[in-house]
Amino acid sequence: MKKITLKTNNSNLLLRMKLTTKTFSFLFFMFLTANVMAQKDAIIKKDSTEIRCKILKENQTKYTYATVNSKNKVVKASILKSIVQRTQYDKYESNLVEHKLFEVKPVVTEESQEPQKAYTFTFSIGLNVGNVLEYNAPSGPDKKSFSGTSAIDLGFDYYKETSRFAMTNELHWNLAVQKSGLTGADRIQRANDELATLHDFSFTLSKSSKWNANLIVKSNTSIFTIYDGDTFKDYNQNGKTQGFANPYEIVLSPGIKYQPNDYFRLSLSPYSVSLYGLTDQDIANTGYYTQTYDDNDNYDLIVFKKLGAELNIWYDRKYKKWLEMQYRLSVSSDYFSEITRNGLMDGLFITKFKIIKNVSLAHRATLKGDFFQEPFKPNYKQTILLSFSKSF
C-alpha cells in the first residue's frame, strides 16, 4: 500500500510541475507580448485611454509619436493636443522593439509649448524726434527747426486650426509735426496725420485648401482738426479745413485669396467700390474734397466710386526674432481702360530691426500713386522710429 501511495504522490507532483511550467510559459508569453507593444513614453487622453509610445516631436497643436500597432509593426502617428490630458516621458524603463524611431533623442519642440491661442493682440508705438540748429551758416540763413513723428500700430487676429474662418484686423496711425523755428511766433504745423485700418475676413474653401473666399475692407481718415496753413489753431480765421472723418474713405473688396503659407497672401477682387465722404458741411464747402452739389447747392457729403478690379498683396515675415516685415500693397484698375492709364496704387511697408527685447528700430514707408497722372510720379514717404512692441 505504501508503494502505491508513493507512486500516486509522485504522479501528482509531476502533474503539478507540468501545470506550473505551462502556466509560467503562458504568463511569460503574455508578459513579452505586452512589452513588445510598449515603449517608454505615455500619452494619456482625456477619455482616460493611454497610448504607450515614443514622443518624437510636438508643436502648438499636436504630438507626433512612434508606436507599435496591432500587427506588431512600427508606425508613426500624430494626435491633437486638444484631446490629450497629459503626457509622461520615460514612464517605462525600457522597450523591447528596436527601431530607429525609438532611438533616444531629445523631444523637438517646434514652437512654444503653450496652447495655441485663437486670438492674438499686438501693440506697437514708435517715436522720432529731430532738431536742426545752425548759426552763422557759410551760405544762406541760420536754420532753427524741430520735428516729431509718432506711430501707433495695433493688430487683432483670429485663427484656429479647427476653424475655416479667420480674420486679420490692423490699425495704423502716423502723426508728424514740424516747427520752422524755436520762437513763439513760429507755429507748430502738421506734416502728416493719417489713420488707416485694414481688415481681411476669409473662409477657406476646405480645411486643407490654400484658397479662400474673402473680403478686404480698408478705411482711412485723420484725427486732429486742422486749419488754414496746416496749423492746429485758427490763426487766419479761415475756418476748419480738415478733421476726424473729414474726409474719410472706406474701400470694400470681395474676392478670392490664395495663401500658400503663413506669411504670404494674394487677394484678387473682380469688383471693388469706395465710399468717400465727409461729416462736416463747412469742411465740405471748402471745395477741396468733392466737386458735385446737392439740392441745396452745397457740396456733396458722400461720393460712391467704382474702382474696378483690385489686387492686394500682404506679406508678414519674421527672421530669427531680429527682423520683422509687414508689407501691404494694393493696385486697383478700371475695367475699361489700360491699367497704366487709370488705376490707383497704395502701399504701406513696415520693417523692424530688433535692438533688445520688445525694442526695435522701425522703418515706415508709404507709397501712393495715380496711374492717370502723366508722368507717373508716386508719392513716397519714409521715417525711422524707435519702436516698442508687445504681443498678447
Coordinates of N, CA, C and O in Angstrom, one line a residue, residues 118-275:
A118 N -6.5 81.3 -30.0 CA -7.2 81.7 -31.3 C -7.1 83.2 -31.6 O -7.0 83.6 -32.7
Y119 N -7.0 84.0 -30.5 CA -7.0 85.4 -30.7 C -5.5 85.9 -30.4 O -4.9 85.5 -29.4
T120 N -5.0 86.9 -31.2 CA -3.7 87.5 -30.9 C -3.9 89.0 -31.0 O -4.4 89.5 -32.0
F121 N -3.4 89.7 -30.0 CA -3.4 91.1 -30.0 C -2.0 91.6 -30.0 O -1.2 91.2 -29.1
T122 N -1.6 92.6 -30.9 CA -0.3 93.2 -30.9 C -0.4 94.7 -30.8 O -1.3 95.3 -31.3
F123 N 0.6 95.2 -30.1 CA 0.6 96.7 -29.9 C 2.1 97.2 -30.1 O 3.0 96.6 -29.7
S124 N 2.2 98.3 -30.8 CA 3.5 98.9 -31.1 C 3.3 100.4 -31.2 O 2.4 100.9 -31.7
I125 N 4.3 101.1 -30.5 CA 4.3 102.5 -30.6 C 5.8 103.0 -30.9 O 6.7 102.4 -30.4
G126 N 5.9 103.9 -31.8 CA 7.2 104.4 -32.2 C 7.3 105.9 -32.1 O 6.3 106.7 -32.1
L127 N 8.5 106.4 -31.9 CA 8.7 107.9 -31.7 C 10.0 108.3 -32.4 O 11.0 107.6 -32.3
N128 N 10.0 109.4 -33.0 CA 11.2 110.0 -33.6 C 11.2 111.5 -33.4 O 10.2 112.2 -33.9
V129 N 12.2 112.1 -32.8 CA 12.2 113.5 -32.5 C 13.5 114.0 -33.2 O 14.6 113.5 -33.0
G130 N 13.4 115.1 -34.0 CA 14.5 115.6 -34.7 C 14.6 117.1 -34.5 O 13.6 117.8 -34.2
N131 N 15.9 117.7 -34.6 CA 16.1 119.1 -34.4 C 17.3 119.5 -35.3 O 18.3 118.8 -35.4
V132 N 17.1 120.7 -35.9 CA 18.2 121.3 -36.7 C 18.4 122.7 -36.1 O 17.5 123.5 -36.0
L133 N 19.7 122.9 -35.7 CA 20.1 124.2 -35.1 C 21.4 124.6 -35.7 O 22.4 123.9 -35.5
E134 N 21.5 125.7 -36.5 CA 22.7 126.1 -37.1 C 22.7 127.6 -37.1 O 21.8 128.3 -37.6
Y135 N 23.9 128.2 -36.6 CA 24.1 129.6 -36.6 C 25.3 130.0 -37.5 O 26.2 129.2 -37.6
N136 N 25.2 131.2 -38.1 CA 26.3 131.7 -38.9 C 26.7 130.7 -40.0 O 27.9 130.3 -40.2
A137 N 25.7 130.3 -40.7 CA 25.9 129.3 -41.8 C 26.8 130.0 -42.9 O 26.6 131.2 -43.1
P138 N 27.7 129.3 -43.5 CA 28.6 129.9 -44.6 C 27.7 130.4 -45.7 O 28.2 131.4 -46.4
S139 N 26.6 129.8 -46.0 CA 25.7 130.3 -47.1 C 24.3 130.1 -46.7 O 23.9 129.1 -46.1
G140 N 23.5 131.1 -46.9 CA 22.1 131.1 -46.5 C 21.8 131.5 -45.1 O 22.8 131.7 -44.3
P141 N 20.6 131.5 -44.7 CA 20.2 132.0 -43.3 C 20.4 130.9 -42.3 O 20.7 129.7 -42.6
D142 N 20.4 131.3 -41.0 CA 20.5 130.3 -39.9 C 19.3 129.4 -40.0 O 18.2 129.7 -40.4
K143 N 19.5 128.2 -39.5 CA 18.5 127.1 -39.5 C 18.1 126.8 -38.1 O 19.0 126.4 -37.3
K144 N 16.8 126.9 -37.8 CA 16.3 126.5 -36.4 C 15.0 125.9 -36.6 O 14.0 126.5 -37.0
S145 N 14.9 124.6 -36.4 CA 13.6 123.9 -36.6 C 13.6 122.6 -35.8 O 14.7 122.1 -35.3
F146 N 12.5 122.1 -35.5 CA 12.3 120.8 -34.9 C 11.2 120.0 -35.5 O 10.3 120.6 -36.1
S147 N 11.2 118.7 -35.4 CA 10.1 117.9 -35.9 C 9.9 116.7 -35.0 O 10.9 116.3 -34.3
G148 N 8.8 116.2 -35.0 CA 8.5 115.0 -34.2 C 7.5 114.1 -35.0 O 6.5 114.5 -35.6
T149 N 7.8 112.8 -34.9 CA 6.9 111.8 -35.6 C 6.6 110.7 -34.6 O 7.5 110.2 -33.9
S150 N 5.3 110.3 -34.6 CA 4.9 109.2 -33.7 C 4.1 108.2 -34.6 O 3.4 108.6 -35.5
A151 N 4.0 107.0 -34.2 CA 3.3 106.0 -34.9 C 2.7 104.9 -33.9 O 3.4 104.6 -32.9
I152 N 1.5 104.6 -34.1 CA 0.8 103.5 -33.3 C 0.3 102.4 -34.2 O -0.4 102.8 -35.2
D153 N 0.6 101.2 -34.0 CA 0.2 100.1 -34.8 C -0.5 99.1 -33.9 O 0.1 98.6 -32.9
L154 N -1.7 98.7 -34.2 CA -2.5 97.7 -33.4 C -2.9 96.6 -34.3 O -3.2 96.8 -35.5
G155 N -2.9 95.4 -33.8 CA -3.4 94.2 -34.5 C -4.2 93.3 -33.7 O -4.0 93.1 -32.5
F156 N -5.3 92.8 -34.3 CA -6.2 91.9 -33.6 C -6.5 90.8 -34.6 O -7.3 91.0 -35.6
D157 N -6.0 89.6 -34.4 CA -6.1 88.5 -35.4 C -6.8 87.3 -34.8 O -6.7 87.1 -33.5
Y158 N -7.6 86.6 -35.6 CA -8.2 85.3 -35.1 C -7.9 84.2 -36.1 O -8.0 84.4 -37.3
Y159 N -7.3 83.1 -35.6 CA -7.1 81.9 -36.4 C -7.1 80.7 -35.5 O -6.5 80.7 -34.4
K160 N -7.8 79.7 -35.9 CA -7.9 78.5 -35.2 C -7.8 77.3 -36.1 O -8.5 77.3 -37.2
E161 N -7.0 76.3 -35.8 CA -6.7 75.3 -36.8 C -8.0 74.5 -37.1 O -8.2 74.0 -38.2
T162 N -8.9 74.4 -36.2 CA -10.1 73.6 -36.4 C -11.2 74.4 -37.0 O -12.3 73.9 -37.3
S163 N -11.0 75.7 -37.3 CA -12.0 76.6 -37.9 C -11.6 77.0 -39.3 O -10.4 77.2 -39.6
R164 N -12.6 77.1 -40.1 CA -12.3 77.5 -41.5 C -12.4 79.1 -41.7 O -12.1 79.6 -42.7
F165 N -12.8 79.7 -40.6 CA -12.9 81.2 -40.6 C -11.7 81.8 -40.0 O -11.2 81.3 -39.0
A166 N -11.2 82.9 -40.6 CA -10.0 83.6 -40.0 C -10.2 85.1 -40.3 O -10.8 85.5 -41.3
M167 N -9.6 85.9 -39.5 CA -9.6 87.4 -39.8 C -8.4 88.0 -39.3 O -7.7 87.6 -38.3
T168 N -8.1 89.1 -40.0 CA -6.9 90.0 -39.6 C -7.5 91.4 -39.5 O -8.1 91.9 -40.5
N169 N -7.2 92.1 -38.4 CA -7.6 93.5 -38.2 C -6.4 94.3 -37.8 O -5.7 93.9 -36.9
E170 N -6.1 95.4 -38.5 CA -5.0 96.2 -38.2 C -5.4 97.7 -38.2 O -6.3 98.1 -38.9
L171 N -4.7 98.5 -37.3 CA -4.9 99.9 -37.2 C -3.5 100.5 -37.2 O -2.6 100.1 -36.5
H172 N -3.3 101.5 -38.1 CA -2.0 102.2 -38.2 C -2.3 103.7 -38.2 O -3.0 104.2 -39.1
W173 N -1.7 104.4 -37.2 CA -1.8 105.8 -37.1 C -0.4 106.4 -37.1 O 0.4 106.1 -36.3
N174 N -0.2 107.4 -38.0 CA 1.0 108.1 -38.1 C 0.8 109.6 -38.0 O 0.0 110.1 -38.8
L175 N 1.5 110.2 -37.0 CA 1.3 111.7 -36.8 C 2.7 112.3 -36.8 O 3.6 111.8 -36.1
A176 N 2.9 113.3 -37.6 CA 4.1 114.1 -37.7 C 3.9 115.6 -37.7 O 3.0 116.1 -38.3
V177 N 4.6 116.3 -36.9 CA 4.5 117.7 -36.7 C 5.9 118.4 -37.0 O 6.9 117.7 -36.8
Q178 N 5.9 119.6 -37.3 CA 7.1 120.4 -37.5 C 6.9 121.8 -37.1 O 5.8 122.3 -37.1
K179 N 8.1 122.5 -36.8 CA 8.1 123.9 -36.5 C 9.3 124.5 -37.1 O 10.4 124.0 -36.9
S180 N 9.1 125.6 -37.9 CA 10.2 126.1 -38.7 C 11.2 126.9 -37.8 O 12.3 127.1 -38.3
G181 N 10.9 127.3 -36.6 CA 11.8 128.0 -35.8 C 11.5 127.6 -34.3 O 10.6 126.9 -34.0
L182 N 12.3 128.2 -33.4 CA 12.2 127.9 -32.0 C 11.6 129.0 -31.2 O 11.5 129.0 -30.0
T183 N 11.1 130.1 -31.9 CA 10.4 131.2 -31.2 C 9.0 131.0 -31.1 O 8.4 130.1 -31.7
G184 N 8.3 131.8 -30.2 CA 6.9 131.6 -30.0 C 6.1 132.0 -31.3 O 4.9 131.6 -31.4
A185 N 6.6 132.8 -32.1 CA 6.0 133.3 -33.3 C 5.9 132.1 -34.4 O 5.1 132.2 -35.3
D186 N 6.8 131.2 -34.3 CA 6.8 130.0 -35.2 C 5.7 129.0 -34.7 O 5.7 128.6 -33.6
R187 N 4.9 128.7 -35.6 CA 3.7 127.8 -35.3 C 4.0 126.4 -35.6 O 4.7 126.0 -36.6
I188 N 3.4 125.5 -34.8 CA 3.5 124.1 -35.0 C 2.6 123.7 -36.1 O 1.4 124.1 -36.1
Q189 N 3.1 123.0 -37.1 CA 2.3 122.6 -38.3 C 2.2 121.1 -38.4 O 3.1 120.4 -37.9
R190 N 1.2 120.7 -39.0 CA 1.0 119.2 -39.2 C 1.8 118.8 -40.5 O 1.6 119.5 -41.5
A191 N 2.6 117.8 -40.4 CA 3.3 117.3 -41.6 C 2.5 116.0 -42.1 O 2.5 115.8 -43.3
N192 N 1.9 115.3 -41.1 CA 1.2 114.1 -41.5 C 0.2 113.7 -40.4 O 0.6 113.8 -39.2
D193 N -0.9 113.3 -40.7 CA -1.9 112.8 -39.7 C -2.8 111.8 -40.5 O -3.8 112.2 -41.1
E194 N -2.5 110.5 -40.4 CA -3.2 109.5 -41.2 C -3.5 108.3 -40.3 O -2.6 107.7 -39.8
L195 N -4.8 108.0 -40.3 CA -5.3 106.9 -39.5 C -5.9 105.9 -40.6 O -6.8 106.2 -41.3
A196 N -5.3 104.7 -40.7 CA -5.7 103.7 -41.6 C -6.0 102.4 -40.9 O -5.3 102.0 -40.0
T197 N -7.1 101.7 -41.4 CA -7.4 100.4 -40.9 C -7.5 99.4 -42.0 O -7.9 99.8 -43.1
L198 N -7.0 98.2 -41.8 CA -7.0 97.1 -42.8 C -7.7 95.9 -42.1 O -7.4 95.5 -41.0
H199 N -8.6 95.3 -42.9 CA -9.3 94.1 -42.4 C -9.4 93.1 -43.5 O -9.7 93.4 -44.6
D200 N -9.2 91.8 -43.1 CA -9.3 90.7 -44.0 C -10.1 89.6 -43.3 O -9.7 89.0 -42.3
F201 N -11.3 89.4 -43.9 CA -12.2 88.3 -43.3 C -12.2 87.2 -44.4 O -12.6 87.5 -45.6
S202 N -11.8 86.0 -44.0 CA -11.7 84.9 -45.0 C -12.3 83.6 -44.5 O -12.4 83.4 -43.3
F203 N -12.7 82.8 -45.5 CA -13.3 81.5 -45.2 C -12.8 80.5 -46.2 O -12.9 80.7 -47.4
T204 N -12.0 79.5 -45.7 CA -11.4 78.5 -46.6 C -12.4 77.7 -47.3 O -13.5 77.3 -46.8
L205 N -12.1 77.3 -48.6 CA -13.0 76.5 -49.3 C -13.0 75.1 -48.8 O -14.0 74.4 -49.0
S206 N -12.0 74.6 -48.2 CA -11.9 73.4 -47.4 C -10.9 73.5 -46.4 O -10.1 74.4 -46.4
K207 N -10.9 72.5 -45.4 CA -10.0 72.7 -44.3 C -8.5 72.7 -44.7 O -7.7 73.3 -44.0
S208 N -8.1 72.0 -45.7 CA -6.7 71.9 -46.1 C -6.4 72.8 -47.4 O -5.4 72.7 -47.9
S209 N -7.4 73.6 -47.8 CA -7.2 74.4 -49.0 C -6.4 75.6 -48.8 O -6.5 76.2 -47.7
K210 N -5.7 76.0 -49.8 CA -4.9 77.3 -49.8 C -5.8 78.4 -50.4 O -5.3 79.6 -50.4
W211 N -6.9 78.1 -50.9 CA -7.8 79.1 -51.5 C -8.9 79.5 -50.5 O -9.5 78.7 -49.8
N212 N -9.2 80.8 -50.5 CA -10.2 81.3 -49.5 C -11.1 82.3 -50.3 O -10.7 83.0 -51.2
A213 N -12.4 82.3 -49.8 CA -13.3 83.4 -50.2 C -13.1 84.5 -49.1 O -13.2 84.2 -47.9
N214 N -12.9 85.7 -49.5 CA -12.5 86.7 -48.5 C -13.1 88.1 -48.9 O -13.6 88.3 -50.0
L215 N -13.1 89.0 -47.9 CA -13.5 90.3 -48.0 C -12.4 91.2 -47.4 O -12.2 91.1 -46.2
I216 N -11.8 92.1 -48.1 CA -10.9 93.1 -47.6 C -11.6 94.4 -47.5 O -12.1 94.9 -48.5
V217 N -11.5 95.0 -46.3 CA -12.0 96.3 -46.0 C -10.9 97.2 -45.6 O -10.1 96.9 -44.7
K218 N -10.8 98.4 -46.2 CA -9.8 99.4 -45.9 C -10.5 100.7 -45.6 O -11.5 101.1 -46.3
S219 N -10.0 101.4 -44.6 CA -10.5 102.8 -44.3 C -9.4 103.7 -44.0 O -8.3 103.3 -43.5
N220 N -9.6 105.0 -44.2 CA -8.5 106.0 -43.8 C -9.2 107.3 -43.6 O -10.2 107.7 -44.2
T221 N -8.6 108.1 -42.6 CA -9.1 109.4 -42.3 C -8.0 110.1 -41.5 O -6.8 109.5 -41.4
S222 N -8.2 111.2 -40.8 CA -7.3 111.8 -40.0 C -7.9 112.0 -38.6 O -9.1 111.8 -38.4
I223 N -7.1 112.4 -37.6 CA -7.6 112.5 -36.2 C -7.8 114.0 -35.8 O -8.9 114.4 -35.3
F224 N -6.8 114.8 -36.0 CA -6.9 116.2 -35.5 C -7.6 117.1 -36.5 O -7.5 117.0 -37.7
T225 N -8.2 118.1 -35.9 CA -8.8 119.2 -36.7 C -7.7 120.2 -37.1 O -6.9 120.7 -36.3
I226 N -7.7 120.5 -38.4 CA -6.6 121.3 -39.0 C -7.2 122.5 -39.6 O -8.3 122.5 -40.2
Y227 N -6.5 123.7 -39.4 CA -7.0 124.9 -40.0 C -6.0 125.4 -41.1 O -5.1 124.7 -41.4
D228 N -6.3 126.5 -41.7 CA -5.6 127.0 -42.8 C -4.1 127.1 -42.5 O -3.7 127.6 -41.4
G229 N -3.3 126.6 -43.4 CA -1.8 126.5 -43.1 C -1.4 125.3 -42.4 O -0.2 125.3 -41.9
D230 N -2.2 124.3 -42.3 CA -1.9 123.0 -41.6 C -1.5 123.3 -40.1 O -0.7 122.6 -39.5
T231 N -2.2 124.3 -39.5 CA -2.0 124.6 -38.1 C -3.1 124.0 -37.3 O -4.2 123.6 -37.7
F232 N -2.8 123.9 -35.9 CA -3.8 123.3 -35.0 C -4.7 124.3 -34.4 O -5.6 124.0 -33.7
K233 N -4.5 125.6 -34.7 CA -5.3 126.7 -34.3 C -5.7 127.6 -35.5 O -4.9 127.6 -36.5
D234 N -6.8 128.2 -35.4 CA -7.3 129.0 -36.5 C -6.7 130.4 -36.5 O -7.4 131.4 -36.2
Y235 N -5.4 130.5 -36.8 CA -4.7 131.8 -36.7 C -5.2 132.8 -37.8 O -5.3 134.0 -37.5
N236 N -5.6 132.3 -38.9 CA -6.0 133.2 -40.0 C -7.5 133.4 -40.1 O -8.0 134.1 -41.0
Q237 N -8.3 132.8 -39.2 CA -9.7 132.9 -39.1 C -10.4 132.5 -40.4 O -11.4 133.1 -40.8
N238 N -9.9 131.5 -41.0 CA -10.5 131.0 -42.3 C -11.3 129.7 -42.1 O -11.8 129.1 -43.0
G239 N -11.4 129.2 -40.8 CA -12.2 128.0 -40.5 C -11.4 126.7 -40.7 O -10.3 126.7 -41.1
K240 N -12.1 125.7 -40.4 CA -11.5 124.3 -40.5 C -11.4 123.9 -41.9 O -12.2 124.1 -42.8
T241 N -10.3 123.2 -42.1 CA -10.1 122.6 -43.5 C -10.0 121.1 -43.4 O -10.1 120.4 -44.5
Q242 N -9.8 120.5 -42.3 CA -9.8 119.0 -42.2 C -10.0 118.6 -40.8 O -9.8 119.3 -39.8
G243 N -10.5 117.4 -40.5 CA -10.7 116.9 -39.2 C -11.0 115.4 -39.2 O -11.0 114.7 -40.3
F244 N -11.4 114.9 -38.1 CA -11.8 113.4 -38.0 C -13.0 113.1 -38.8 O -14.0 113.8 -38.7
A245 N -12.8 112.1 -39.7 CA -13.9 111.7 -40.6 C -14.2 112.8 -41.6 O -15.3 112.8 -42.3
N246 N -13.3 113.8 -41.8 CA -13.5 114.8 -42.8 C -12.2 115.1 -43.5 O -11.4 115.9 -43.1
P247 N -11.9 114.4 -44.6 CA -12.8 113.4 -45.2 C -12.5 112.0 -44.7 O -11.5 111.8 -43.9
Y248 N -13.2 111.0 -45.1 CA -13.0 109.6 -44.8 C -13.2 108.8 -46.1 O -13.9 109.2 -47.0
E249 N -12.6 107.6 -46.2 CA -12.8 106.7 -47.3 C -12.9 105.3 -46.8 O -12.0 104.9 -46.0
I250 N -13.8 104.5 -47.3 CA -14.0 103.1 -47.0 C -14.0 102.3 -48.3 O -14.8 102.6 -49.2
V251 N -13.1 101.3 -48.5 CA -13.0 100.5 -49.7 C -13.4 99.1 -49.4 O -12.8 98.5 -48.4
L252 N -14.3 98.5 -50.1 CA -14.7 97.2 -50.0 C -14.3 96.4 -51.2 O -14.6 96.7 -52.3
S253 N -13.6 95.2 -50.9 CA -13.0 94.4 -52.0 C -13.3 92.9 -51.7 O -12.5 92.2 -51.1
P254 N -14.4 92.4 -52.1 CA -14.7 91.0 -52.0 C -14.0 90.2 -53.1 O -13.9 90.7 -54.3
G255 N -13.5 89.0 -52.8 CA -12.8 88.3 -53.9 C -12.3 86.9 -53.4 O -12.9 86.3 -52.5
I256 N -11.3 86.5 -54.1 CA -10.7 85.2 -53.8 C -9.2 85.4 -53.3 O -8.5 86.2 -53.9
K257 N -8.8 84.7 -52.3 CA -7.5 84.8 -51.7 C -6.7 83.5 -51.8 O -7.3 82.5 -51.5
Y258 N -5.5 83.6 -52.2 CA -4.6 82.5 -52.3 C -3.5 82.7 -51.2 O -2.8 83.7 -51.2
Q259 N -3.4 81.7 -50.3 CA -2.5 81.8 -49.2 C -1.7 80.5 -49.1 O -2.1 79.6 -48.4
P260 N -0.5 80.4 -49.8 CA 0.2 79.1 -49.7 C 0.9 78.8 -48.4 O 1.3 77.7 -48.2
N261 N 1.1 79.8 -47.6 CA 1.8 79.7 -46.3 C 1.3 80.7 -45.3 O 0.4 81.5 -45.6
D262 N 2.0 80.8 -44.2 CA 1.5 81.7 -43.1 C 1.9 83.1 -43.3 O 1.3 84.0 -42.6
Y263 N 2.8 83.4 -44.2 CA 3.3 84.8 -44.3 C 3.0 85.5 -45.7 O 3.2 86.7 -45.8
F264 N 2.4 84.8 -46.6 CA 2.1 85.4 -47.9 C 0.6 85.3 -48.2 O 0.1 84.2 -48.1
R265 N 0.0 86.4 -48.6 CA -1.4 86.4 -49.0 C -1.6 87.2 -50.3 O -1.0 88.4 -50.4
L266 N -2.3 86.7 -51.3 CA -2.6 87.4 -52.5 C -4.1 87.3 -52.7 O -4.7 86.2 -52.8
S267 N -4.7 88.5 -52.8 CA -6.2 88.5 -52.9 C -6.6 89.3 -54.2 O -6.0 90.4 -54.4
L268 N -7.4 88.7 -54.9 CA -7.9 89.3 -56.2 C -9.4 89.6 -56.1 O -10.2 88.6 -55.9
S269 N -9.8 90.8 -56.2 CA -11.2 91.2 -56.2 C -11.6 91.6 -57.6 O -11.0 92.6 -58.2
P270 N -12.6 91.0 -58.2 CA -13.0 91.4 -59.6 C -13.7 92.7 -59.6 O -13.8 93.3 -60.6
Y271 N -14.3 93.1 -58.4 CA -15.0 94.4 -58.4 C -14.9 95.0 -57.0 O -15.3 94.4 -56.0
S272 N -14.4 96.2 -56.9 CA -14.2 96.8 -55.6 C -14.9 98.2 -55.7 O -14.9 98.8 -56.8
V273 N -15.3 98.7 -54.6 CA -16.0 100.0 -54.5 C -15.5 100.8 -53.4 O -14.9 100.3 -52.4
S274 N -15.7 102.1 -53.5 CA -15.2 103.1 -52.5 C -16.4 104.0 -52.0 O -17.1 104.5 -52.9
L275 N -16.5 104.2 -50.7 CA -17.4 105.2 -50.2 C -16.5 106.3 -49.6 O -15.8 106.2 -48.7

